[in-house]
Short mmCIF file of C-alpha atoms in Angstrom, two decimals:
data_model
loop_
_atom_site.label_atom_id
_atom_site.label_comp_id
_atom_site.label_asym_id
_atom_site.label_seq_id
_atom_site.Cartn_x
_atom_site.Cartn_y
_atom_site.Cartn_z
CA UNK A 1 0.00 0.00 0.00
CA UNK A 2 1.42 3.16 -0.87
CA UNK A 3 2.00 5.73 1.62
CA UNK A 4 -0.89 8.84 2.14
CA UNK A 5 0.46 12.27 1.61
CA UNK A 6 -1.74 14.73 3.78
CA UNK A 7 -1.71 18.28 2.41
CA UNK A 8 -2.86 21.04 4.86
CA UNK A 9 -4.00 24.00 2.66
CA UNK A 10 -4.44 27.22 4.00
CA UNK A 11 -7.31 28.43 2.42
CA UNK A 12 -7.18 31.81 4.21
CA UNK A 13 -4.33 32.37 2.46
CA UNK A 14 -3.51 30.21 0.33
CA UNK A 15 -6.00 30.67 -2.53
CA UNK A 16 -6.93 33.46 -4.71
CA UNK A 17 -10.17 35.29 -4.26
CA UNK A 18 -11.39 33.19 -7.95
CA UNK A 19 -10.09 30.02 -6.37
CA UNK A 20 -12.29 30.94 -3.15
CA UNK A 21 -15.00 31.84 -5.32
CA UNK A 22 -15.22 28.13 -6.88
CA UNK A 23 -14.54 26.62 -3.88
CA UNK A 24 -17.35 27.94 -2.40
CA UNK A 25 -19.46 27.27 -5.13
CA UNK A 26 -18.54 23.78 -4.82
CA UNK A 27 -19.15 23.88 -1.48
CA UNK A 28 -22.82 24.87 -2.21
CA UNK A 29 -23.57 22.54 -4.81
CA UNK A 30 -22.80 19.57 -2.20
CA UNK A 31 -25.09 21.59 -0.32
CA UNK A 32 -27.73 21.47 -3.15
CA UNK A 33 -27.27 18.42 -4.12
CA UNK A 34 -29.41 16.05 -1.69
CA UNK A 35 -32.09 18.39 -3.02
CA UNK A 36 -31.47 18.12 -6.63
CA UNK A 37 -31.32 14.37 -6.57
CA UNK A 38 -34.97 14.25 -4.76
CA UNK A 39 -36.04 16.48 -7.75
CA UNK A 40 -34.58 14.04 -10.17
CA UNK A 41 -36.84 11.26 -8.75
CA UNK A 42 -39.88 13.52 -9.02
CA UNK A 43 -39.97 14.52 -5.10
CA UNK A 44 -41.67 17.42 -4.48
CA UNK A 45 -40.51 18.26 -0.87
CA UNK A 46 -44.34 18.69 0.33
CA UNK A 47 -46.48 16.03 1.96
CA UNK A 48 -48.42 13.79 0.05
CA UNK A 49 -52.47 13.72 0.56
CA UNK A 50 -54.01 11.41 2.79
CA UNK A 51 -55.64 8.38 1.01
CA UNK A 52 -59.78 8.97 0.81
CA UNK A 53 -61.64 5.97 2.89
CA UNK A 54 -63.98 3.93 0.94
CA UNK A 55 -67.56 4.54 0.38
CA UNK A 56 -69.99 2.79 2.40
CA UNK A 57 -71.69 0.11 1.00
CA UNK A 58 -75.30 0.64 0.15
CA UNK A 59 -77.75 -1.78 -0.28
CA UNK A 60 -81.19 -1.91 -2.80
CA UNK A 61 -83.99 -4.10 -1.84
CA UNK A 62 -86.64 -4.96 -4.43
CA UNK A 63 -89.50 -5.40 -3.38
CA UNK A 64 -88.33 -2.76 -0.66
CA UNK A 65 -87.48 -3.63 2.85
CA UNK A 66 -90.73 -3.93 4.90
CA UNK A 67 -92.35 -4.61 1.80
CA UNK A 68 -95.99 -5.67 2.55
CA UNK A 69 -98.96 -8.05 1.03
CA UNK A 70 -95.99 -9.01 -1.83
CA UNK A 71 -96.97 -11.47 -4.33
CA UNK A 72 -94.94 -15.09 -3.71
CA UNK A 73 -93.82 -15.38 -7.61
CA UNK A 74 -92.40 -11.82 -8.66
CA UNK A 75 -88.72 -11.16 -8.89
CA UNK A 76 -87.00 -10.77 -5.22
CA UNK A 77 -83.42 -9.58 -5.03
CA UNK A 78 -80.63 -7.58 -3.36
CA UNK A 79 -77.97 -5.38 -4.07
CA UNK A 80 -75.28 -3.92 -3.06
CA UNK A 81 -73.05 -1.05 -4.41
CA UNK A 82 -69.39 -0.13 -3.32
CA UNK A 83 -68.66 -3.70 -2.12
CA UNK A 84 -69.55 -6.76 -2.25
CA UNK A 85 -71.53 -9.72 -0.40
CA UNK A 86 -69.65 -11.36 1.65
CA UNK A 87 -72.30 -13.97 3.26
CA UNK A 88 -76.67 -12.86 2.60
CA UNK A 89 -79.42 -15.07 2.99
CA UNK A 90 -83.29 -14.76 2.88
CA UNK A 91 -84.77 -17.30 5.47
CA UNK A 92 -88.63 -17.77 6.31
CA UNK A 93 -90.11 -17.53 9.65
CA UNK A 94 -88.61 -21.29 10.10
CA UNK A 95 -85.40 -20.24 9.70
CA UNK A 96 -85.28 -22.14 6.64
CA UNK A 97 -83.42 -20.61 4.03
CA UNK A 98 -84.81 -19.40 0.70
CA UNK A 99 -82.82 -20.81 -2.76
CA UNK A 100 -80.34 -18.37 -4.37
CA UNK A 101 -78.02 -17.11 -6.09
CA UNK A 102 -75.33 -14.52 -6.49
CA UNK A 103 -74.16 -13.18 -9.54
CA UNK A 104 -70.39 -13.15 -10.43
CA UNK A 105 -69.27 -10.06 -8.54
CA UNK A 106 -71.24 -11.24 -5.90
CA UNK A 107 -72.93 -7.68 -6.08
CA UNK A 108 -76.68 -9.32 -6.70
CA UNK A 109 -78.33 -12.25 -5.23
CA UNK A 110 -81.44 -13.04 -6.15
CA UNK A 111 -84.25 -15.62 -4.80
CA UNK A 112 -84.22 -18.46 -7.28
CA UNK A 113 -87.82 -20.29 -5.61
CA UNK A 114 -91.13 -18.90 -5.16
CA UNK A 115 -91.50 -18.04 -1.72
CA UNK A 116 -94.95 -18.71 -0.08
CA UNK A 117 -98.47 -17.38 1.19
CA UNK A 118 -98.69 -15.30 3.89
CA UNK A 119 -94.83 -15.49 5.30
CA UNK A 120 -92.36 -13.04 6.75
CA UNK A 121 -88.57 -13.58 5.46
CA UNK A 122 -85.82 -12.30 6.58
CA UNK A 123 -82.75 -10.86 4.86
CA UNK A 124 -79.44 -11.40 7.25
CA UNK A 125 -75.32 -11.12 6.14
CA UNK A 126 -73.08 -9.08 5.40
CA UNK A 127 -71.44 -6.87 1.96
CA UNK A 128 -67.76 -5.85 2.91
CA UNK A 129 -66.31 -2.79 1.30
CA UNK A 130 -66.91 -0.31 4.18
CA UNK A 131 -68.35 -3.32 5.88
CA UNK A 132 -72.51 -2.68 6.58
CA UNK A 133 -75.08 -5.52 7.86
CA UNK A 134 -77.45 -6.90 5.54
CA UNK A 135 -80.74 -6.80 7.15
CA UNK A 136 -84.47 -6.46 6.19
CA UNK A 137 -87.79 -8.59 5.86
CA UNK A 138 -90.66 -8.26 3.42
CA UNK A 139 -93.99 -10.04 4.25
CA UNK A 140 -95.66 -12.24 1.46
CA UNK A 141 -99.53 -12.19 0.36
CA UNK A 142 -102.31 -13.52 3.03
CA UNK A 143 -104.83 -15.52 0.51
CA UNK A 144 -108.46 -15.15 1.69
CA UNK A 145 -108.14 -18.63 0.29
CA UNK A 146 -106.32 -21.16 -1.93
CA UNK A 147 -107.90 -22.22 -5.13
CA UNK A 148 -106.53 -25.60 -6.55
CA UNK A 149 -107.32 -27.10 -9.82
CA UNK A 150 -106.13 -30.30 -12.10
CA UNK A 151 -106.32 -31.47 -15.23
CA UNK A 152 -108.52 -34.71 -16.28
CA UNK A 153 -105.97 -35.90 -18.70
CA UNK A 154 -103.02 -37.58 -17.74
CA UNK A 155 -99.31 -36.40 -18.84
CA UNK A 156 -98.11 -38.36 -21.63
CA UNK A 157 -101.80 -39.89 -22.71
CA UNK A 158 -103.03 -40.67 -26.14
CA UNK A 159 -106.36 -39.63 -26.64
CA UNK A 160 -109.12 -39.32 -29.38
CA UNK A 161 -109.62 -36.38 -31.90
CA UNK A 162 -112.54 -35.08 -29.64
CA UNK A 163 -110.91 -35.19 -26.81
CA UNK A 164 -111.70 -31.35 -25.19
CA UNK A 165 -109.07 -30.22 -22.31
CA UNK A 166 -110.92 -30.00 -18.55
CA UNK A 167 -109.50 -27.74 -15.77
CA UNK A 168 -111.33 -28.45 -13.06
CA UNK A 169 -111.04 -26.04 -9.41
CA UNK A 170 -112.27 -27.10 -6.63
CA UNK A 171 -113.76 -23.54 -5.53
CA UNK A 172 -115.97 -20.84 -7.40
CA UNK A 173 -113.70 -18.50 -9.36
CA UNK A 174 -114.52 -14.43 -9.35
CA UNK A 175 -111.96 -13.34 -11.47
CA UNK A 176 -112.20 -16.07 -14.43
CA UNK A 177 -110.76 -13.49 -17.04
CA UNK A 178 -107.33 -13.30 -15.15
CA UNK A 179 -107.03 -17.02 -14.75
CA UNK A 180 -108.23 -17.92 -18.92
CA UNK A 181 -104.99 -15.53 -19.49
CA UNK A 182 -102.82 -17.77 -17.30
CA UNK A 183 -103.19 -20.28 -19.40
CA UNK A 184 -101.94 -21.13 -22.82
CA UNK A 185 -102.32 -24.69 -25.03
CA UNK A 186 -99.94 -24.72 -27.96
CA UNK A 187 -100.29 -27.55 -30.50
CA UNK A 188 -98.19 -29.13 -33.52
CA UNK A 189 -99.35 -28.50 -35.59
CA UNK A 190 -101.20 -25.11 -35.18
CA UNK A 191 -105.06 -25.78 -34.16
CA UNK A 192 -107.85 -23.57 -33.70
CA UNK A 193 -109.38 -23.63 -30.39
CA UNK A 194 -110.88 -21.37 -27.70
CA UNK A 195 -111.35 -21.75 -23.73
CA UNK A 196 -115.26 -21.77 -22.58
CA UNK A 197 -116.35 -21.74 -18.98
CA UNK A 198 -119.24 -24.68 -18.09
CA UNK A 199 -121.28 -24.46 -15.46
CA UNK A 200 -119.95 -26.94 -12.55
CA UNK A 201 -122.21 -29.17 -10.36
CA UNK A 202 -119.11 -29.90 -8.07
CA UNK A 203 -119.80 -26.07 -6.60
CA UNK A 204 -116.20 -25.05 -7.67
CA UNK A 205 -115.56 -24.11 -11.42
CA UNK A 206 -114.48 -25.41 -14.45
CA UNK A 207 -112.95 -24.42 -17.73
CA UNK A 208 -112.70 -26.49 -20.98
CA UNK A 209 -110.61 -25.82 -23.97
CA UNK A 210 -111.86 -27.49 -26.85
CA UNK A 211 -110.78 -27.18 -30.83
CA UNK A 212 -112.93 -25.64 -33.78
CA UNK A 213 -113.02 -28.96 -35.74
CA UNK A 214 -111.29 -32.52 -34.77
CA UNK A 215 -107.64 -32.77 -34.12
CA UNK A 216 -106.03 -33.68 -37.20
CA UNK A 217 -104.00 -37.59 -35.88
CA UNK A 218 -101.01 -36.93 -34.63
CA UNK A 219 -101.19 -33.64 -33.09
CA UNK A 220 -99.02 -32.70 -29.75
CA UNK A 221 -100.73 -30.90 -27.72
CA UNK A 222 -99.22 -28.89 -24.58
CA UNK A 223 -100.86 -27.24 -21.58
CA UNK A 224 -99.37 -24.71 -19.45
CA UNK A 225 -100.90 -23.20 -16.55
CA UNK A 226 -99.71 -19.98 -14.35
CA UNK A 227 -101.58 -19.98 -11.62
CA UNK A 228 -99.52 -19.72 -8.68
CA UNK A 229 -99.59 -16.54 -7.10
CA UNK A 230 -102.18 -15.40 -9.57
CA UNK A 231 -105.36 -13.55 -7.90
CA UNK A 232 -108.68 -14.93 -8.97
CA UNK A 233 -110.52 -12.61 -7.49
CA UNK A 234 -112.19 -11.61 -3.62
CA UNK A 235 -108.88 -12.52 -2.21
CA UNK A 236 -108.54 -15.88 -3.58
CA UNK A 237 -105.07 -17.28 -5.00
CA UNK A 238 -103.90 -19.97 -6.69
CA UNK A 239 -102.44 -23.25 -5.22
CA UNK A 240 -99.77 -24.08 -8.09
CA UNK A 241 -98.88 -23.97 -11.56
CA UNK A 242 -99.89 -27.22 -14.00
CA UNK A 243 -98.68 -28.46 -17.16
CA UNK A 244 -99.92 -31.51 -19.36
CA UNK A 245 -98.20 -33.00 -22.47
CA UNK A 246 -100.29 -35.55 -24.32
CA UNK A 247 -100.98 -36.86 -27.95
CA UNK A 248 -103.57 -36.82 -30.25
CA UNK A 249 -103.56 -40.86 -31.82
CA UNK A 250 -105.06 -42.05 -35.04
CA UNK A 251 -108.14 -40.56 -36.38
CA UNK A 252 -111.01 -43.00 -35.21
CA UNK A 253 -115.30 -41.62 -35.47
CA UNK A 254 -118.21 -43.55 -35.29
CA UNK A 255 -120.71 -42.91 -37.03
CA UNK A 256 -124.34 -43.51 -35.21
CA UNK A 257 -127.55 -42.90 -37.64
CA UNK A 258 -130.42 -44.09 -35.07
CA UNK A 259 -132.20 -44.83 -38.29
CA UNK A 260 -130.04 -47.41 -39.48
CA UNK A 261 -129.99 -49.43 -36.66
CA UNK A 262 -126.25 -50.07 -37.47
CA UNK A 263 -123.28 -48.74 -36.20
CA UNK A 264 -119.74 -47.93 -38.32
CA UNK A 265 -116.46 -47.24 -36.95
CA UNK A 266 -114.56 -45.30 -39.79
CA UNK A 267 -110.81 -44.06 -39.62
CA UNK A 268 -109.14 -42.43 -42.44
CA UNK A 269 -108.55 -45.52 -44.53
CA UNK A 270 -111.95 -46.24 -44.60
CA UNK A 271 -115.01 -48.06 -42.65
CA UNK A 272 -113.56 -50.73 -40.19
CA UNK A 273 -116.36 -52.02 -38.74
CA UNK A 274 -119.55 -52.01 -39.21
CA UNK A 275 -122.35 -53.77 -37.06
CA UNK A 276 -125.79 -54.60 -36.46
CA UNK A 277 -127.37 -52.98 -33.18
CA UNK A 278 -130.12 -51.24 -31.50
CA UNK A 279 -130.81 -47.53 -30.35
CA UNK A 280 -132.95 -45.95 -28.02
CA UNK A 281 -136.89 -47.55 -28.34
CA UNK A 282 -137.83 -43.77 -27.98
CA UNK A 283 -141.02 -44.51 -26.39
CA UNK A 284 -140.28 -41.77 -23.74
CA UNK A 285 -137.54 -39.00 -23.82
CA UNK A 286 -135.80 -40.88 -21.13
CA UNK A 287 -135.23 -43.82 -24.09
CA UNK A 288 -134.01 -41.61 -26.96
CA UNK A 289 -130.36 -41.98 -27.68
CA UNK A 290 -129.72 -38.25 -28.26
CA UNK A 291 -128.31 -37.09 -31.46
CA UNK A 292 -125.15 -35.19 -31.32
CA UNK A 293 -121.50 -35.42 -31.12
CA UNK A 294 -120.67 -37.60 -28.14
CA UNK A 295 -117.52 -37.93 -26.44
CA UNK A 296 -115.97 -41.69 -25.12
CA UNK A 297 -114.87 -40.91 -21.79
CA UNK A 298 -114.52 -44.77 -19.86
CA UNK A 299 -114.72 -48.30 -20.88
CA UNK A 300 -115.03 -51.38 -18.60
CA UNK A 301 -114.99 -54.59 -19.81
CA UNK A 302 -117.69 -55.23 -16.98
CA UNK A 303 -119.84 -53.17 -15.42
CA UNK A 304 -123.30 -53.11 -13.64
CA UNK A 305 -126.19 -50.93 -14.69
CA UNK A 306 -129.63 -49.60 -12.57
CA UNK A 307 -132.02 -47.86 -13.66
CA UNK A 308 -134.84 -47.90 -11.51
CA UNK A 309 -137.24 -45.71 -13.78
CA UNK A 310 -136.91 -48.69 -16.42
CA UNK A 311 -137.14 -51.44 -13.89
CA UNK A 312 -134.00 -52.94 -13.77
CA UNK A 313 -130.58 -52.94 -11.26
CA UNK A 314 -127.35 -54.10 -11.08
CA UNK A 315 -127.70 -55.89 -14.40
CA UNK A 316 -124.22 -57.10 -15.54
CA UNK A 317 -123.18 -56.02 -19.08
CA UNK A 318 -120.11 -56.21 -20.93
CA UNK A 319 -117.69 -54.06 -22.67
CA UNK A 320 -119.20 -51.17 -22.07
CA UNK A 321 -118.24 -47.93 -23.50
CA UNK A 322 -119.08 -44.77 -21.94
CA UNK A 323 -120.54 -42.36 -23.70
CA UNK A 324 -121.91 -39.47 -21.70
CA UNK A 325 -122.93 -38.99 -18.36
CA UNK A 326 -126.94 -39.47 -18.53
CA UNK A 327 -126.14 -43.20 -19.40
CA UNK A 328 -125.55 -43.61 -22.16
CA UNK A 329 -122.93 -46.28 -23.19
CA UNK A 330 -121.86 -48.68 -26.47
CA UNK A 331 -122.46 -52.24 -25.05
CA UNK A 332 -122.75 -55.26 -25.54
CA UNK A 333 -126.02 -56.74 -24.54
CA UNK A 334 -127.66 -60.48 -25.88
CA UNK A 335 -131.23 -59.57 -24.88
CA UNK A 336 -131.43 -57.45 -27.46
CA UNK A 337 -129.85 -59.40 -30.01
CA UNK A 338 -132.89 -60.30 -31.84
CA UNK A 339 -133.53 -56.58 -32.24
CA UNK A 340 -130.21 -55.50 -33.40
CA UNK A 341 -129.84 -54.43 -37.05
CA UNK A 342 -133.61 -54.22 -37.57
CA UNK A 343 -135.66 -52.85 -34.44
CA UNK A 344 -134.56 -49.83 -31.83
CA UNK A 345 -135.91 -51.31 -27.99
CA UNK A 346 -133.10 -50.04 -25.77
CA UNK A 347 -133.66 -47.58 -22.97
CA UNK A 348 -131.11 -45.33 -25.28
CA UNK A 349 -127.65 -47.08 -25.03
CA UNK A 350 -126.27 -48.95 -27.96
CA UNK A 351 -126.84 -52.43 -28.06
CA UNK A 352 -124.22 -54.97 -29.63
CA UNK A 353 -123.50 -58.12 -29.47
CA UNK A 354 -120.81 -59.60 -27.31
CA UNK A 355 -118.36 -60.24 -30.12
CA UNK A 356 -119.09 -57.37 -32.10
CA UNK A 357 -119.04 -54.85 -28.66
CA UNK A 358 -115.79 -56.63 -27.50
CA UNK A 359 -114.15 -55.52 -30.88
CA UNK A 360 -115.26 -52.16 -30.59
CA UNK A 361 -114.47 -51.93 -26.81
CA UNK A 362 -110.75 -52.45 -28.07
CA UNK A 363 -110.45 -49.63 -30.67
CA UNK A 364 -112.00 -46.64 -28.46
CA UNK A 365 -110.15 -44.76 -26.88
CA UNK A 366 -110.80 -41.52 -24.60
CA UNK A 367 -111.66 -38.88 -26.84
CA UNK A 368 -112.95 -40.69 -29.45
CA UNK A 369 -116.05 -38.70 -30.81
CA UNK A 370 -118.94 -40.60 -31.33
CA UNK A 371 -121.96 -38.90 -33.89
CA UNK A 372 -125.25 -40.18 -33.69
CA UNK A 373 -127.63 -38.74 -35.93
CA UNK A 374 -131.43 -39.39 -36.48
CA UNK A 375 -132.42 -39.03 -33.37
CA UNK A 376 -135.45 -36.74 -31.84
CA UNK A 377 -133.56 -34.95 -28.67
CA UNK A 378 -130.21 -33.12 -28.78
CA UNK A 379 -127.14 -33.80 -26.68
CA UNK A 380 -127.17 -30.78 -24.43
CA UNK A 381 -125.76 -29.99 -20.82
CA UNK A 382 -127.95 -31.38 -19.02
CA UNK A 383 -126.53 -34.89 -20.36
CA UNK A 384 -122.98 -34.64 -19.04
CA UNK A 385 -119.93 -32.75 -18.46
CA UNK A 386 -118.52 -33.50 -21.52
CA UNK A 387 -121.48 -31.75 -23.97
CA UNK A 388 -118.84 -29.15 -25.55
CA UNK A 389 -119.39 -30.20 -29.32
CA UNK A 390 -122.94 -29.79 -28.69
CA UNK A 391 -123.22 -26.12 -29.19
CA UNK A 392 -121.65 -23.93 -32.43
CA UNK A 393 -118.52 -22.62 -32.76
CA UNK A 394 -120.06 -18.98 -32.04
CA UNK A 395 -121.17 -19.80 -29.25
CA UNK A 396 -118.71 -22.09 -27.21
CA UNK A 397 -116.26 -18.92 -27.83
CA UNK A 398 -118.37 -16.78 -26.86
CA UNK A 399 -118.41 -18.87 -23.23
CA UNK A 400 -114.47 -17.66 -22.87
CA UNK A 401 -114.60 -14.94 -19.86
CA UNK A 402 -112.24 -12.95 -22.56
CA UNK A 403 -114.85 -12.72 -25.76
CA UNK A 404 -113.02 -10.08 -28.48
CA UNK A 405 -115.76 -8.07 -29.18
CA UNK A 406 -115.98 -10.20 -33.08
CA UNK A 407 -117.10 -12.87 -31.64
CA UNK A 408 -121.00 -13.54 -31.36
CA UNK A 409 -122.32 -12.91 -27.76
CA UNK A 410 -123.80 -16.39 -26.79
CA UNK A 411 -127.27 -17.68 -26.43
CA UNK A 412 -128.79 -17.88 -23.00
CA UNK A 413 -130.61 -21.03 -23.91
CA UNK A 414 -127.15 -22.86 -24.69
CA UNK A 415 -125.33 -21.56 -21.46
CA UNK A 416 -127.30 -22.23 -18.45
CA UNK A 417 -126.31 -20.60 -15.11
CA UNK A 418 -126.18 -24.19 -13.40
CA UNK A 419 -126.46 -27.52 -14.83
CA UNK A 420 -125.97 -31.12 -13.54
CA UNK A 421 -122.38 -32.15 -15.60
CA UNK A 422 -122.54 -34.88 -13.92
CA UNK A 423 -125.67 -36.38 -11.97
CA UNK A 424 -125.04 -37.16 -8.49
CA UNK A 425 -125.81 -40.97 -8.73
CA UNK A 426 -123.63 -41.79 -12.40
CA UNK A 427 -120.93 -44.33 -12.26
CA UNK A 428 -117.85 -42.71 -10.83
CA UNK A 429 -114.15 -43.71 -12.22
CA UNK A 430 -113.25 -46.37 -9.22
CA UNK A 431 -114.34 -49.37 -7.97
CA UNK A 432 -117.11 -50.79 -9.76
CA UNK A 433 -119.59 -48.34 -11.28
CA UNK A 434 -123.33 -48.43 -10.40
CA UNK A 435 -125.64 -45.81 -12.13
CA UNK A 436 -128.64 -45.72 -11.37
CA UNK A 437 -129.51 -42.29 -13.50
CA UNK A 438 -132.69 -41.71 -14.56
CA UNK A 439 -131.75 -40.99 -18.25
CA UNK A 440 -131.37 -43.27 -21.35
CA UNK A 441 -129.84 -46.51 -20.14
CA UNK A 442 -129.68 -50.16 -20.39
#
């Protein structure tokens, strides 16, 4: 290591007053210099503003919190803005939780389940930004009462051209216009039809939907039905919503003339049977088959029939095809076999014999229209609940509660204010039917 020289300058004296000068200005710029530097990296030598605090998380409740007499089925969410949800829940008076979901930013949730009649929920968690509580309630619709209804078709049948659609509720309806827009049928292919309101012996109300002309084979036919949380009126709701899928199958009529005393089964290829057999004697209304468009709604391969006002009951017949609901069937029936294809003696059923019924009893179908003309009384309402192709086209759409002001206003004499669909004492769809209606029978 070399040695160190230290030289001792006299600056006093030992430098010129230009020497001093730079010296000193040296002197200052090491001075400067810490300053300088801090410029160079963009310091400003004041103190920097205090960061702002966050914003306090708000939140949005729809319907609003407190909310009152809200309907179970309409949209029910919260939001919040400036943060986010850390934990929320909507639970019923149960402490049951409601179904939900949030939304990616978990910013939303939103009740993914109808909520139900006259409840109370609860909204509880928490949205953290500037952290606030989630908390509210809302209080649901108290139903003066709960209207129910079903369809008489099942999901997934096959059923006959005829074949109208029944919604039957088991209470009177006020407000029938707001539940006929509830519900919708769509068919493939397109058919014309129209909703009509029947008079209903049950004391509750019914609604039928029924096409313009026969179903063309084939058709799929689809029912939906909106009717929970939907107001029918004086504070009555309804009890769920209903759907029904089903098929139209082949094309199958019957044709009936009372005259004739034969009957023909006809499908689009053509006549495929064709029998002997009797009609109604028509001594008495009570034994007139009526003429009309009926409607096959059961078949049992046995089944016991009274009728007291002809004299007989509990007489056992077979393969009987129901008809409508005064008594009328397609049997078979060997007393009158001697009659059949020549002579009309029954007390207005249709007589075959057992072979020729048994055939027949395997081709119908529910829905299957059956058309008897020739006769001297007219299928009406008092025959049934199933009499809806025996009024015009005018009028059944003029039965809808929503009637466009085109359509023809209907007759008073076709639509009466009560009517027994379905007589007290006809045969019911279990056990083993007994009727013992006073109408054509037997």
């Amino acid at each position: 290591m070399p040695p160190v020289s230290w030289l001792f300058v006299d600056t006093a004296r030992g430098l010129s007053p230009v020497t001093r000068r730079r010296a000193l200005t040296t002197l200052a710029v090491g001075v400067l210099a810490p300053n300088a530097l801090a410029a160079c990296f963009g310091g400003s030598g004041k103190q920097t503003d205090k960061a702002k605090p966050p914003a306090e998380a708000t939140l949005t409740f729809r319907p609003a919190d407190k909310a009152a007499n809200v309907i179970p089925n309409v949209p029910v969410s919260v939001e919040v803005r400036d943060g986010w949800f850390q934990h929320v829940a909507l639970t019923n008076s149960a402490g049951k939780a409601v179904a939900g979901v949030l939304n990616r930013d978990r910013t939303i949730y939103a009740v993914s389940e109808p909520l139900g009649y006259d409840v109370t929920y609860t909204w509880s968690g928490s949205a953290v930004g500037k952290a606030v509580a989630v908390q509210g309630t809302l209080t649901t619709v108290s139903p003066t009462k709960v209207i129910d209804g079903g369809f008489q078709l099942a999901d997934g049948q096959t059923v006959g051209v005829a074949a109208p659609i029944i919604v039957q509720f088991d209470a009177p309806i006020s407000d029938k216009a707001a539940v006929e827009r509830a519900l919708r049928v769509t068919t493939e292919p397109p058919v014309e039809g129209g909703w009509a309101w029947l008079p209903d012996e049950a004391q509750g109300a019914r609604v039928h939907w029924r096409t313009r002309e026969y179903y063309p084979a084939g058709t799929k036919v689809n029912v939906d039905a909106k009717l929970y949380g939907l107001a029918f009126g004086d504070g009555a709701y309804g009890k769920q919503d209903m759907s029904l899928s089903f098929d139209i199958g082949r094309r199958q009529v019957v044709k009936a003339e009372v005259s004739s005393h034969r009957i023909q089964v006809t499908r689009d290829e053509g006549v495929i049977m064709d029998f002997p057999c009797s009609y109604g004697e028509a001594d008495k209304p009570r034994n007139v088959t009526r003429n009309g468009i009926h409607v096959v709604s059961e078949k049992y391969s046995d089944f016991y029939m009274s009728n007291p006002a002809a004299g007989y009951n509990h007489i056992h017949e077979r393969w009987a095809v129901r008809i409508s609901n005064n008594g009328e069937f397609i049997h078979a029936n060997p007393n009158s076999a001697g009659a059949q294809g020549n002579t009309n003696v029954t007390n207005g059923c249709i007589n075959l014999s057992t072979s020729d019924a048994e055939q027949y009893f395997g081709s119908a179908i529910y829905g299957d229209p059956v058309e008897v003309t020739g006769s001297t009384i007219e299928l009406s309402y008092s025959d049934g609940d199933i009499w809806d192709w025996a009024v015009n086209w005018d009028t059944w759409v003029g039965m809808s509660a929503l009637p466009p002001s085109s359509r023809a206003k209907p007759s008073p004499v076709s639509i009466p204010g009560s009517a027994p669909a379905t007589p007290t004492d006809a045969p019911t769809l279990s056990g083993t039917p007994i009727t013992s209606s006073p109408g054509p029978g037997g």
